Amino acid sequence: MKENQSEAVRLATGLALVGGAALAVHSLLIEPSWVEVSYPTFRLPDLPPFWEGRRVVHLTDLHYGNPRSEPLFRWMVNTVNQLDPDLILITGDFIQDLWRYVEPCVRHLAGLRSRFGVVGVLGDHDFKRLPARHVGGGKHPESRSIRYTPIGGLAEALDSVGIRILRNESVELEGGLRLAGVDPKTERTDCADLEVALACSPATPHLLLSHSPDLIGEASARGIPAILAGHTHGGQVVVPFYGPPVTHTHTGRAHASGWSERGRTQMYTTRGLTSHYSLRLFCRPEIAVFELHRPADPWPDLPA
Ligand SMILES: [Fe+2]
Ligand SMILES: [Fe+2]
């Protein structure tokens, strides 16, 4: 009887070790490179007819800055171009914190092709925080907005290859599609100014680009119908029947990935291409490909 019991314990221990090793190999070596190209449909009220049925590729959290970046960026640019997009939108974390990554990152992204351009916003890892002594000891009235600055002229470098970076501003594209974009509001950076971004547009934007999903409440209060976000990486590790324990947002698991809504605002949070450390479990990297459509009956059941 005792022998049978110890045999069972040995078997269970062996299975647990094999399972643990398989899970470790999968989460460290396989899933981080197993990018899903997803195809959600975006229904935008007041979508200009010119944009009906057009294809938008959403990239986020590229994090150039590790040995895998070179082949991954080559694959990404090639894959996105084969999708034949009308528009490419990028919601930040282009690089991983260091200025030396700006040049190779931008060099790769210069190869992206789309009919109506590439527009993006910066993420928290694209910024550096200036020491307080550089901003009047933090007492300068504008110290919050000037305390963070993009690393190594990243925004200008991206602009130079045709990638328009919206820094608390709005733009109207050909065919009347209005986009707004804000600097990142995360636990590391606090530079988003939606009021300023909207002030330069004659009408409410159709779509807001925000690195973090945390802006959903503010965007909803201002009547913005749709947001594209990233930053969470989907949590990177998702516990079955629970979700991701870590999202690096104030809103937690609610907006970690995929569709969510607040009032009349809908948001899609894409899980991102990669991250600064190679770990993904039940949370594959993602490139989202949207087809834009007008809803047949916009917001029929939602309260005003
Ligand atoms: Fe990120
Ligand atoms: Fe981020």
Tab-separated table of C-alpha atoms and ligand atoms in Angstrom:
chain	number	residue	atom	x	y	z
A	1	MET	CA	0.000	0.000	0.000
A	2	LYS	CA	2.796	2.384	1.048
A	3	GLU	CA	4.754	1.451	-2.074
A	4	ASN	CA	1.737	2.250	-4.249
A	5	GLN	CA	1.379	5.620	-2.539
A	6	SER	CA	5.016	6.611	-3.039
A	7	GLU	CA	4.798	5.438	-6.650
A	8	ALA	CA	1.784	7.738	-7.141
A	9	VAL	CA	3.645	10.674	-5.546
A	10	ARG	CA	6.651	10.071	-7.801
A	11	LEU	CA	4.384	9.947	-10.856
A	12	ALA	CA	2.550	13.146	-9.868
A	13	THR	CA	5.854	14.938	-9.183
A	14	GLY	CA	7.254	13.797	-12.523
A	15	LEU	CA	4.165	14.969	-14.399
A	16	ALA	CA	4.219	18.337	-12.600
A	17	LEU	CA	7.895	18.820	-13.494
A	18	VAL	CA	7.347	17.910	-17.151
A	19	GLY	CA	4.249	20.151	-17.310
A	20	GLY	CA	6.106	23.040	-15.669
A	21	ALA	CA	9.047	22.686	-18.049
A	22	ALA	CA	6.722	22.561	-21.080
A	23	LEU	CA	4.873	25.654	-19.859
A	24	ALA	CA	8.172	27.481	-19.293
A	25	VAL	CA	9.437	26.642	-22.801
A	26	HIS	CA	6.103	27.675	-24.305
A	27	SER	CA	5.816	30.989	-22.408
A	28	LEU	CA	9.462	32.016	-22.805
A	29	LEU	CA	10.384	30.701	-26.255
A	30	ILE	CA	7.261	29.974	-28.303
A	31	GLU	CA	4.334	32.241	-27.426
A	32	PRO	CA	6.320	35.559	-27.417
A	33	SER	CA	7.011	35.059	-31.146
A	34	TRP	CA	3.611	33.563	-32.013
A	35	VAL	CA	1.967	36.760	-33.291
A	36	GLU	CA	-1.760	36.651	-33.966
A	37	VAL	CA	-3.123	38.785	-36.802
A	38	SER	CA	-6.659	39.502	-35.581
A	39	TYR	CA	-9.572	40.899	-37.617
A	40	PRO	CA	-12.026	42.813	-35.415
A	41	THR	CA	-14.689	44.917	-37.152
A	42	PHE	CA	-14.869	48.551	-36.136
A	43	ARG	CA	-18.284	50.210	-36.414
A	44	LEU	CA	-17.870	53.969	-36.247
A	45	PRO	CA	-20.850	56.309	-36.082
A	46	ASP	CA	-20.520	59.154	-38.598
A	47	LEU	CA	-17.752	57.362	-40.463
A	48	PRO	CA	-17.152	59.365	-43.654
A	49	PRO	CA	-18.421	57.358	-46.676
A	50	PHE	CA	-14.916	57.544	-48.188
A	51	TRP	CA	-13.650	55.328	-45.342
A	52	GLU	CA	-16.425	52.708	-45.476
A	53	GLY	CA	-14.876	49.250	-45.810
A	54	ARG	CA	-11.309	50.510	-45.638
A	55	ARG	CA	-8.613	48.508	-43.879
A	56	VAL	CA	-6.702	49.876	-40.897
A	57	VAL	CA	-3.750	48.055	-39.337
A	58	HIS	CA	-3.161	48.790	-35.666
A	59	LEU	CA	0.349	48.250	-34.312
A	60	THR	CA	1.370	48.917	-30.734
A	61	ASP	CA	4.167	48.228	-28.261
A	62	LEU	CA	6.963	47.491	-30.694
A	63	HIS	CA	9.685	47.939	-28.035
A	64	TYR	CA	12.707	47.907	-30.344
A	65	GLY	CA	15.634	47.075	-28.105
A	66	ASN	CA	16.535	43.411	-27.827
A	67	PRO	CA	18.229	40.833	-30.049
A	68	ARG	CA	14.879	39.638	-31.384
A	69	SER	CA	13.943	43.123	-32.598
A	70	GLU	CA	15.775	42.958	-35.952
A	71	PRO	CA	14.088	39.816	-37.322
A	72	LEU	CA	10.788	40.703	-35.661
A	73	PHE	CA	10.672	44.182	-37.222
A	74	ARG	CA	11.583	42.763	-40.648
A	75	TRP	CA	8.763	40.245	-40.331
A	76	MET	CA	6.324	42.867	-39.056
A	77	VAL	CA	6.947	45.374	-41.862
A	78	ASN	CA	6.675	42.628	-44.475
A	79	THR	CA	3.488	41.216	-42.913
A	80	VAL	CA	1.797	44.612	-42.591
A	81	ASN	CA	2.630	45.565	-46.182
A	82	GLN	CA	1.168	42.279	-47.422
A	83	LEU	CA	-2.080	43.181	-45.629
A	84	ASP	CA	-2.329	46.079	-48.103
A	85	PRO	CA	-3.602	48.626	-45.546
A	86	ASP	CA	-5.382	51.888	-46.290
A	87	LEU	CA	-4.094	53.306	-43.021
A	88	ILE	CA	-1.596	52.229	-40.355
A	89	LEU	CA	-2.039	53.443	-36.775
A	90	ILE	CA	0.650	52.940	-34.114
A	91	THR	CA	-0.028	53.565	-30.424
A	92	GLY	CA	3.418	53.893	-28.947
A	93	ASP	CA	6.273	52.178	-27.165
A	94	PHE	CA	8.248	52.280	-30.403
A	95	ILE	CA	11.528	51.733	-28.536
A	96	GLN	CA	12.769	50.390	-25.240
A	97	ASP	CA	13.926	53.494	-23.347
A	98	LEU	CA	17.325	54.156	-24.999
A	99	TRP	CA	18.236	56.687	-27.690
A	100	ARG	CA	20.416	54.195	-29.561
A	101	TYR	CA	17.284	52.285	-30.570
A	102	VAL	CA	15.734	55.278	-32.349
A	103	GLU	CA	17.696	54.925	-35.596
A	104	PRO	CA	17.192	51.182	-36.226
A	105	CYS	CA	13.543	51.352	-35.181
A	106	VAL	CA	12.780	54.256	-37.521
A	107	ARG	CA	14.806	52.693	-40.338
A	108	HIS	CA	12.588	49.612	-40.274
A	109	LEU	CA	9.335	51.562	-39.919
A	110	ALA	CA	10.260	53.662	-42.959
A	111	GLY	CA	9.430	50.530	-44.960
A	112	LEU	CA	5.738	50.531	-43.969
A	113	ARG	CA	3.377	51.180	-46.876
A	114	SER	CA	-0.223	52.328	-46.723
A	115	ARG	CA	-2.494	54.295	-49.086
A	116	PHE	CA	-3.366	57.110	-46.696
A	117	GLY	CA	-0.399	57.223	-44.401
A	118	VAL	CA	0.916	56.160	-41.031
A	119	VAL	CA	-0.181	58.027	-37.909
A	120	GLY	CA	0.821	57.354	-34.333
A	121	VAL	CA	1.296	58.483	-30.767
A	122	LEU	CA	4.196	57.903	-28.404
A	123	GLY	CA	4.246	55.549	-25.415
A	124	ASP	CA	5.795	55.782	-21.977
A	125	HIS	CA	8.934	53.910	-23.073
A	126	ASP	CA	9.473	56.526	-25.802
A	127	PHE	CA	9.904	59.257	-23.176
A	128	LYS	CA	12.556	60.180	-20.695
A	129	ARG	CA	11.887	62.089	-17.527
A	130	LEU	CA	13.989	65.173	-16.968
A	131	PRO	CA	15.452	65.701	-13.485
A	132	ALA	CA	13.528	68.225	-11.398
A	133	ARG	CA	16.427	70.723	-11.522
A	134	HIS	CA	15.854	71.044	-15.300
A	135	VAL	CA	12.279	72.185	-14.788
A	136	GLY	CA	12.644	74.737	-12.000
A	137	GLY	CA	12.713	72.168	-9.212
A	138	GLY	CA	9.231	71.073	-10.234
A	139	LYS	CA	7.824	74.505	-9.284
A	140	HIS	CA	7.594	75.820	-12.829
A	141	PRO	CA	3.902	76.231	-13.710
A	142	GLU	CA	4.349	74.042	-16.782
A	143	SER	CA	6.708	71.564	-15.162
A	144	ARG	CA	4.330	68.648	-15.744
A	145	SER	CA	4.226	69.072	-19.498
A	146	ILE	CA	7.918	69.868	-19.975
A	147	ARG	CA	9.227	67.290	-17.523
A	148	TYR	CA	8.907	64.489	-20.043
A	149	THR	CA	10.564	64.636	-23.425
A	150	PRO	CA	10.676	62.088	-26.261
A	151	ILE	CA	13.903	60.104	-26.338
A	152	GLY	CA	16.505	61.081	-28.924
A	153	GLY	CA	14.205	63.174	-31.104
A	154	LEU	CA	12.043	60.118	-31.781
A	155	ALA	CA	8.958	62.054	-32.874
A	156	GLU	CA	10.965	64.111	-35.381
A	157	ALA	CA	12.761	61.000	-36.674
A	158	LEU	CA	9.426	59.260	-37.264
A	159	ASP	CA	8.018	62.380	-38.930
A	160	SER	CA	11.049	62.433	-41.237
A	161	VAL	CA	10.056	59.037	-42.703
A	162	GLY	CA	6.408	60.019	-43.102
A	163	ILE	CA	5.002	58.734	-39.800
A	164	ARG	CA	2.875	61.538	-38.385
A	165	ILE	CA	3.081	61.614	-34.586
A	166	LEU	CA	0.157	63.284	-32.825
A	167	ARG	CA	1.267	64.900	-29.587
A	168	ASN	CA	-1.916	66.198	-27.949
A	169	GLU	CA	-3.250	67.227	-31.347
A	170	SER	CA	-5.745	66.284	-34.024
A	171	VAL	CA	-5.555	65.763	-37.754
A	172	GLU	CA	-8.062	65.281	-40.569
A	173	LEU	CA	-7.083	62.720	-43.189
A	174	GLU	CA	-8.115	62.573	-46.819
A	175	GLY	CA	-11.795	61.716	-47.063
A	176	GLY	CA	-12.630	63.478	-43.785
A	177	LEU	CA	-11.522	60.933	-41.164
A	178	ARG	CA	-10.636	62.880	-38.029
A	179	LEU	CA	-7.999	61.460	-35.653
A	180	ALA	CA	-6.859	62.788	-32.292
A	181	GLY	CA	-3.754	61.572	-30.493
A	182	VAL	CA	-2.370	62.175	-27.031
A	183	ASP	CA	0.949	61.729	-25.286
A	184	PRO	CA	0.982	58.833	-22.820
A	185	LYS	CA	-0.802	58.828	-19.510
A	186	THR	CA	0.594	55.893	-17.532
A	187	GLU	CA	2.122	55.236	-14.148
A	188	ARG	CA	5.497	56.403	-15.581
A	189	THR	CA	4.367	59.388	-17.643
A	190	ASP	CA	1.580	61.915	-17.252
A	191	CYS	CA	1.611	63.945	-20.472
A	192	ALA	CA	-1.802	63.354	-22.025
A	193	ASP	CA	-3.828	66.504	-22.614
A	194	LEU	CA	-7.059	65.614	-24.332
A	195	GLU	CA	-8.425	69.136	-24.021
A	196	VAL	CA	-5.507	70.544	-26.015
A	197	ALA	CA	-5.756	67.688	-28.531
A	198	LEU	CA	-9.415	68.423	-29.200
A	199	ALA	CA	-9.042	72.197	-29.234
A	200	CYS	CA	-7.291	72.103	-32.608
A	201	SER	CA	-10.077	70.160	-34.319
A	202	PRO	CA	-13.225	71.782	-35.736
A	203	ALA	CA	-15.324	68.761	-34.688
A	204	THR	CA	-15.153	65.719	-32.424
A	205	PRO	CA	-12.666	63.188	-33.790
A	206	HIS	CA	-13.906	59.862	-35.079
A	207	LEU	CA	-11.046	58.036	-33.404
A	208	LEU	CA	-8.642	58.726	-30.539
A	209	LEU	CA	-5.173	57.200	-30.407
A	210	SER	CA	-4.058	56.743	-26.810
A	211	HIS	CA	-1.135	54.644	-25.644
A	212	SER	CA	-2.956	53.597	-22.483
A	213	PRO	CA	-6.596	52.514	-22.149
A	214	ASP	CA	-6.823	54.611	-18.976
A	215	LEU	CA	-8.125	57.539	-21.003
A	216	ILE	CA	-11.461	55.860	-21.704
A	217	GLY	CA	-13.354	57.767	-18.979
A	218	GLU	CA	-12.145	61.170	-20.144
A	219	ALA	CA	-12.731	60.322	-23.801
A	220	SER	CA	-16.237	59.098	-23.047
A	221	ALA	CA	-17.048	62.291	-21.151
A	222	ARG	CA	-16.000	64.276	-24.216
A	223	GLY	CA	-18.129	62.233	-26.589
A	224	ILE	CA	-15.316	60.563	-28.533
A	225	PRO	CA	-16.853	57.491	-30.177
A	226	ALA	CA	-13.798	55.247	-30.465
A	227	ILE	CA	-10.311	54.673	-29.061
A	228	LEU	CA	-7.398	52.510	-30.116
A	229	ALA	CA	-5.015	51.708	-27.244
A	230	GLY	CA	-2.114	49.473	-26.256
A	231	HIS	CA	0.382	49.573	-23.367
A	232	THR	CA	-1.037	46.634	-21.408
A	233	HIS	CA	0.460	43.937	-23.656
A	234	GLY	CA	-2.755	42.152	-22.683
A	235	GLY	CA	-1.127	41.570	-19.297
A	236	GLN	CA	1.400	39.192	-20.919
A	237	VAL	CA	0.352	36.401	-18.550
A	238	VAL	CA	-3.331	35.506	-18.405
A	239	VAL	CA	-4.621	33.238	-15.649
A	240	PRO	CA	-7.508	31.091	-16.918
A	241	PHE	CA	-10.928	32.162	-15.516
A	242	TYR	CA	-9.340	35.242	-13.926
A	243	GLY	CA	-7.463	37.301	-16.500
A	244	PRO	CA	-4.134	39.102	-16.306
A	245	PRO	CA	-2.907	39.834	-12.761
A	246	VAL	CA	-0.751	42.744	-14.016
A	247	THR	CA	-1.773	45.374	-16.605
A	248	HIS	CA	0.174	48.520	-15.579
A	249	THR	CA	-3.020	50.578	-15.806
A	250	HIS	CA	-5.293	52.284	-13.305
A	251	THR	CA	-8.312	50.565	-14.796
A	252	GLY	CA	-6.884	47.080	-14.247
A	253	ARG	CA	-8.221	44.011	-15.984
A	254	ALA	CA	-11.320	45.774	-17.356
A	255	HIS	CA	-9.502	47.141	-20.397
A	256	ALA	CA	-6.484	44.827	-20.610
A	257	SER	CA	-7.229	43.634	-24.142
A	258	GLY	CA	-9.874	43.508	-26.828
A	259	TRP	CA	-13.160	45.397	-26.893
A	260	SER	CA	-14.525	47.401	-24.028
A	261	GLU	CA	-16.892	50.344	-23.764
A	262	ARG	CA	-17.833	53.212	-21.520
A	263	GLY	CA	-21.081	54.986	-22.328
A	264	ARG	CA	-21.044	55.569	-26.072
A	265	THR	CA	-17.288	55.167	-26.375
A	266	GLN	CA	-15.917	51.891	-27.699
A	267	MET	CA	-12.273	50.964	-27.304
A	268	TYR	CA	-10.041	48.249	-28.668
A	269	THR	CA	-6.858	47.483	-26.713
A	270	THR	CA	-4.406	45.519	-28.828
A	271	ARG	CA	-2.035	43.142	-27.030
A	272	GLY	CA	1.017	44.557	-28.799
A	273	LEU	CA	3.837	43.083	-30.812
A	274	THR	CA	6.377	42.404	-28.113
A	275	SER	CA	7.722	43.679	-24.794
A	276	HIS	CA	10.943	44.379	-22.999
A	277	TYR	CA	11.021	40.921	-21.499
A	278	SER	CA	10.175	37.777	-23.364
A	279	LEU	CA	7.252	36.207	-21.523
A	280	ARG	CA	3.744	35.488	-22.791
A	281	LEU	CA	1.293	32.942	-21.479
A	282	PHE	CA	-2.218	32.580	-22.938
A	283	CYS	CA	-1.718	36.098	-24.283
A	284	ARG	CA	-0.258	36.021	-27.784
A	285	PRO	CA	1.255	39.152	-29.317
A	286	GLU	CA	-1.194	40.793	-31.716
A	287	ILE	CA	-1.448	42.874	-34.848
A	288	ALA	CA	-5.059	44.050	-35.255
A	289	VAL	CA	-6.536	44.576	-38.721
A	290	PHE	CA	-9.776	46.547	-38.707
A	291	GLU	CA	-12.304	47.001	-41.439
A	292	LEU	CA	-14.107	50.278	-40.891
A	293	HIS	CA	-17.890	50.327	-41.204
A	294	ARG	CA	-20.767	52.554	-40.209
A	295	PRO	CA	-23.246	50.889	-37.875
A	296	ALA	CA	-26.606	50.220	-39.535
A	297	ASP	CA	-28.338	51.743	-36.507
A	298	PRO	CA	-25.795	53.646	-34.393
A	299	TRP	CA	-26.122	52.975	-30.669
A	300	PRO	CA	-29.790	51.943	-30.679
A	301	ASP	CA	-30.052	50.841	-27.060
A	302	LEU	CA	-27.517	52.924	-25.173
A	303	PRO	CA	-28.595	55.781	-22.912
A	304	ALA	CA	-27.780	59.318	-24.020
B	1	FE	FE	4.608	48.543	-24.013
B	2	FE	FE	3.667	51.423	-22.406
